[in-house]
XYZ file of N, CA, C and O in Angstrom:
372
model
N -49.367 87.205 129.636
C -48.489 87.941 130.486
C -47.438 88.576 129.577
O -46.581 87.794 129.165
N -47.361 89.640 129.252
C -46.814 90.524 128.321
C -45.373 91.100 128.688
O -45.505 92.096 129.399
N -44.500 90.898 128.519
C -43.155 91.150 129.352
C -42.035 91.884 127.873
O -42.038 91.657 126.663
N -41.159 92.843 128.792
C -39.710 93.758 127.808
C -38.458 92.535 128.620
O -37.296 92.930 128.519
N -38.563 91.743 129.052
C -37.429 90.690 129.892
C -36.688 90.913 129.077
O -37.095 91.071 127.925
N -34.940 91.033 129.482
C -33.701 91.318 128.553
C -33.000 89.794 128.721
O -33.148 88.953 129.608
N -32.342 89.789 127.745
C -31.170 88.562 127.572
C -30.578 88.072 128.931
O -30.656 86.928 129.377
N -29.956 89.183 129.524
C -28.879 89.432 131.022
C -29.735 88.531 132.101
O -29.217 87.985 133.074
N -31.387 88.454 131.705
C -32.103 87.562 133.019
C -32.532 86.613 132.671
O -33.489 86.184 133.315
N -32.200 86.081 131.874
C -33.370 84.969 130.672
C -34.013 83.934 131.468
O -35.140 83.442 131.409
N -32.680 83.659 132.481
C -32.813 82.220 132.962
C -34.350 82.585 133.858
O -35.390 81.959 133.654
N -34.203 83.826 134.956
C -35.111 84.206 135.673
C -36.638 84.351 135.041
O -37.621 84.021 135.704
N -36.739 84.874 133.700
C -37.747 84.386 133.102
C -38.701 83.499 132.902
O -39.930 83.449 132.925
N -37.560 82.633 132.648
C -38.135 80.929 133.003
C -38.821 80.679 133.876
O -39.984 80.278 133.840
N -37.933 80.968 135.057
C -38.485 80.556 136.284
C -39.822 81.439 136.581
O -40.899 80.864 136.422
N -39.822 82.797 137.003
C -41.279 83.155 136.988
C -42.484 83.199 136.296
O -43.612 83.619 136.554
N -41.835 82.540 135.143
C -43.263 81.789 134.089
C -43.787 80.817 134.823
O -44.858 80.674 135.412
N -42.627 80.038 134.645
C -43.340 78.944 135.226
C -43.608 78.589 137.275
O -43.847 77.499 137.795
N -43.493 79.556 137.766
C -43.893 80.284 139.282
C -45.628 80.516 139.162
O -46.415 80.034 139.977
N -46.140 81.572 137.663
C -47.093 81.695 137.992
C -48.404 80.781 137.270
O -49.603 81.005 137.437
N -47.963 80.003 136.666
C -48.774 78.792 136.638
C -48.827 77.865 137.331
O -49.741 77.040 137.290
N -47.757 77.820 138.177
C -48.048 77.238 139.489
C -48.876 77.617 140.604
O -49.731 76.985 141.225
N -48.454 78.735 140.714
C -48.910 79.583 142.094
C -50.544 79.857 141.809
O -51.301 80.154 142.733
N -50.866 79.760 140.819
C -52.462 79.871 140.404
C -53.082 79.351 139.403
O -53.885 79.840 138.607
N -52.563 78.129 139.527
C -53.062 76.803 139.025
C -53.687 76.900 138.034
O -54.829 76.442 137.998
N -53.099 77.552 136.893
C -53.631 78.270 135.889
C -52.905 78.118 134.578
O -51.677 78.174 134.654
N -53.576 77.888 133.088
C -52.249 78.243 132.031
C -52.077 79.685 132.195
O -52.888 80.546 132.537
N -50.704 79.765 131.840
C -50.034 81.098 131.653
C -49.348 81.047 130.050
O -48.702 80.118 129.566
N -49.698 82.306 129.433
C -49.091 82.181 127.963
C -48.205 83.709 127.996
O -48.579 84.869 127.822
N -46.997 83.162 128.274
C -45.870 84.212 128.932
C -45.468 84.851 127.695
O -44.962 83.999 126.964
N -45.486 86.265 127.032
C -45.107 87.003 125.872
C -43.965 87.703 125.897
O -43.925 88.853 126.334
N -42.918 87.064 125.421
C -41.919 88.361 125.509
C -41.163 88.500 124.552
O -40.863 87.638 123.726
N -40.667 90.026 124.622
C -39.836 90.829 123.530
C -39.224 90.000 122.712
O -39.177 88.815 123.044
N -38.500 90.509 121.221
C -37.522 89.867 120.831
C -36.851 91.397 120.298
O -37.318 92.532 120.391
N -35.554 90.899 119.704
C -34.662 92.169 119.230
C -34.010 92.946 120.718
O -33.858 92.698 121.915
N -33.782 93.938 119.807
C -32.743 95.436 121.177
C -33.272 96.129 121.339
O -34.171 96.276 120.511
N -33.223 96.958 122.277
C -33.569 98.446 122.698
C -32.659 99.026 122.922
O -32.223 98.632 124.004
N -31.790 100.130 122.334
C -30.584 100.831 123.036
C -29.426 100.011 123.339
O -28.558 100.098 124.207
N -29.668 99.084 122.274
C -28.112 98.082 122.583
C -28.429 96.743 122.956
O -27.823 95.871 122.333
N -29.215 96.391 123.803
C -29.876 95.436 125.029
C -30.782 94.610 124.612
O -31.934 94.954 124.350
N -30.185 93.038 124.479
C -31.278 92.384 123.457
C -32.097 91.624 124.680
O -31.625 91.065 125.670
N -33.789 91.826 124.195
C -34.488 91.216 125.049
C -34.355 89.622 125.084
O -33.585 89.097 124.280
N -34.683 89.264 125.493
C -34.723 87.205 125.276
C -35.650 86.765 124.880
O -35.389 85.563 124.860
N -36.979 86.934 124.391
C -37.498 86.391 123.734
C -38.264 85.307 124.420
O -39.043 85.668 125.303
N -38.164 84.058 124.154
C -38.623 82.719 124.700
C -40.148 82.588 124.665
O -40.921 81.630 124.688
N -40.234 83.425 124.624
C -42.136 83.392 124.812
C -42.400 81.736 125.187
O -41.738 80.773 124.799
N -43.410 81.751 125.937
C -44.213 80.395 126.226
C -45.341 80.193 127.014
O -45.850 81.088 127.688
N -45.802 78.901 126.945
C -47.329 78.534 127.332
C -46.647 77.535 128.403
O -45.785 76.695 128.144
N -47.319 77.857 129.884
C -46.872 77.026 130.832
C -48.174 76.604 131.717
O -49.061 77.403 132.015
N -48.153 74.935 132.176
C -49.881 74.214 132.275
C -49.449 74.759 134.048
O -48.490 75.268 134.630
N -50.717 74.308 134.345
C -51.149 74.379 136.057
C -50.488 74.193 136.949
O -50.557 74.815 138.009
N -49.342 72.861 136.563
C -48.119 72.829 137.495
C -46.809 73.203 137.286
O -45.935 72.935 138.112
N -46.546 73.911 136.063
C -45.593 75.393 136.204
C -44.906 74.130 134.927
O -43.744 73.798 135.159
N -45.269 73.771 134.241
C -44.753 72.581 132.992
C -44.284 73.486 131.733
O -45.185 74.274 131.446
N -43.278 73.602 130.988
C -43.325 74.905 129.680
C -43.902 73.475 128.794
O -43.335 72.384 128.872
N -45.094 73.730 127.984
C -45.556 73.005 127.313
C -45.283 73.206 125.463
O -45.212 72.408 124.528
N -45.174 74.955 125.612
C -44.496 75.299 124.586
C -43.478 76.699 124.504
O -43.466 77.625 125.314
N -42.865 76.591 123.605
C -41.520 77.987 124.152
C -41.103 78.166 122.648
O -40.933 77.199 121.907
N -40.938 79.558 122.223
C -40.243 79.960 121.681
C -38.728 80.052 121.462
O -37.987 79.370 122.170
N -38.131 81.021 120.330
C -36.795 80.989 121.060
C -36.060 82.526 120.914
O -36.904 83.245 121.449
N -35.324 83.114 120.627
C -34.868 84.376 120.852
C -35.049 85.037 119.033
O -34.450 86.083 118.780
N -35.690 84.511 118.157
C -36.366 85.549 117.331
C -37.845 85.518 117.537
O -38.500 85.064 118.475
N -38.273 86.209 116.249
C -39.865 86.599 116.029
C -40.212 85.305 115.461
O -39.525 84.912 114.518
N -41.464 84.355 116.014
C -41.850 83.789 115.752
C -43.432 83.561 116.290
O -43.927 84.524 116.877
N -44.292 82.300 116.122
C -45.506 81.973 116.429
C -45.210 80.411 117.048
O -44.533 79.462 116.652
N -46.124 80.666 118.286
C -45.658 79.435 119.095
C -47.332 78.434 118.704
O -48.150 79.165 118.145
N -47.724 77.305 118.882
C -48.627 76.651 118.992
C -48.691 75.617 119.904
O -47.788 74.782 119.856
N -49.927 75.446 121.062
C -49.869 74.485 121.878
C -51.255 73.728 121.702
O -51.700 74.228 120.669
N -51.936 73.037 122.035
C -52.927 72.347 122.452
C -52.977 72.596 124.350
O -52.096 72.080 125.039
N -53.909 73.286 124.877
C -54.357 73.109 126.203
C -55.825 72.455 126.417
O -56.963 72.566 125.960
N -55.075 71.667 127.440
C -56.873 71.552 128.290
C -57.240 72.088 129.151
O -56.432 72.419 130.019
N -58.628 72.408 129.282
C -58.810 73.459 130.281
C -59.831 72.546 131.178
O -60.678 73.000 131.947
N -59.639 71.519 130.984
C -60.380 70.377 132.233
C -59.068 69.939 133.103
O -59.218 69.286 134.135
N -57.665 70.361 132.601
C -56.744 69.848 133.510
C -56.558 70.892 134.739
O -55.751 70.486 135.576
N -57.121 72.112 135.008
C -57.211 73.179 135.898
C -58.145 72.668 137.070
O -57.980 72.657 138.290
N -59.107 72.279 136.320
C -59.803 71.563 137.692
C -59.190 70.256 138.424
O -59.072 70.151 139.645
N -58.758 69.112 137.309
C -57.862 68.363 138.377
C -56.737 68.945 139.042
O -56.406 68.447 140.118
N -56.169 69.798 138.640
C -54.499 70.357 139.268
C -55.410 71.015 140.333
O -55.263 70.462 141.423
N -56.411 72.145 140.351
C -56.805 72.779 141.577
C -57.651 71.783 142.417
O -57.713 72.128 143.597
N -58.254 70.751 142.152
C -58.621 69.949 142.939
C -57.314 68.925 144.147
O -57.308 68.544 145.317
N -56.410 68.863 142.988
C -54.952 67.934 144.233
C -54.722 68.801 144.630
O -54.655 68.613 145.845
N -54.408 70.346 144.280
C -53.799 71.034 144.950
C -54.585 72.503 145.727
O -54.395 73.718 145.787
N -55.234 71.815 146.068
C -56.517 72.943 146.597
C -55.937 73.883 148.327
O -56.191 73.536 149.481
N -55.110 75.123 147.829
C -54.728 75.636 148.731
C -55.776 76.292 149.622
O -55.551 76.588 150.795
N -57.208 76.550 148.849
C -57.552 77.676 149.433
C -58.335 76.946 150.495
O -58.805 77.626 151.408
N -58.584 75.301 150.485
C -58.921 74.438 151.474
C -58.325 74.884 152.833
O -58.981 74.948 153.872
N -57.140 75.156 152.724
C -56.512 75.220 154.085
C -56.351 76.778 154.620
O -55.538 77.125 155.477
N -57.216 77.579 153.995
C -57.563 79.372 154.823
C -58.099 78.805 155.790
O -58.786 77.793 155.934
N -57.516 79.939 156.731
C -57.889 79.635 158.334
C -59.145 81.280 158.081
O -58.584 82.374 158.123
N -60.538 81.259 157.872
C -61.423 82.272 157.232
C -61.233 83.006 158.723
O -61.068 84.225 158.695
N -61.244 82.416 159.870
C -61.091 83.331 161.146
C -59.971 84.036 161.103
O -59.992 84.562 162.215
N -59.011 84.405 160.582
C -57.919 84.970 160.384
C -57.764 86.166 159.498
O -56.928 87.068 159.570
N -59.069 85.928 158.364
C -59.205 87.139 157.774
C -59.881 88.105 158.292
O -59.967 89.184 157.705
């Protein structure tokens, strides 16, 4: 997930990283800017967040290389406890 996120929202960053590894029970490896544009320093943070919205690894506000270890057998247990699509009502679509 490739993001220009500025300093001024950082915190919000966070949070919708780790929103969409939740919301789709999925790793997410969140990329973002570092340095200014026109004055305006991006935030940086980059990170890898697991199935239940966890930052497993994070950068920090320079240029760097992050490293995690994922499992990708933990997607099936997280979507198995948390199996939303169990509860579509299919008559509704």
């Amino acid at each position: 997930m490739p993001a220009e996120w500025p300093s001024a929202r950082g915190d919000i960053w966070t949070l919708l990283s780790q929103a969409r590894g939740a919301e789709n029970h999925n790793y997410i490896v969140a990329v973002n800017c570092v340095g200014n544009f026109k004055g305006a320093p991006f935030y940086g943070h980059s990170m890898v967040v697991d199935p239940m919205g966890k930052i497993i690894a994070e950068g920090g506000s320079a240029e760097e290389i992050i490293y995690c270890d994922i499992d990708l057998a933990y997607i099936d247990k997280v979507r198995a406890r948390l199996n939303a699509l169990a509860d579509v009502r299919k008559e509704l679509i």
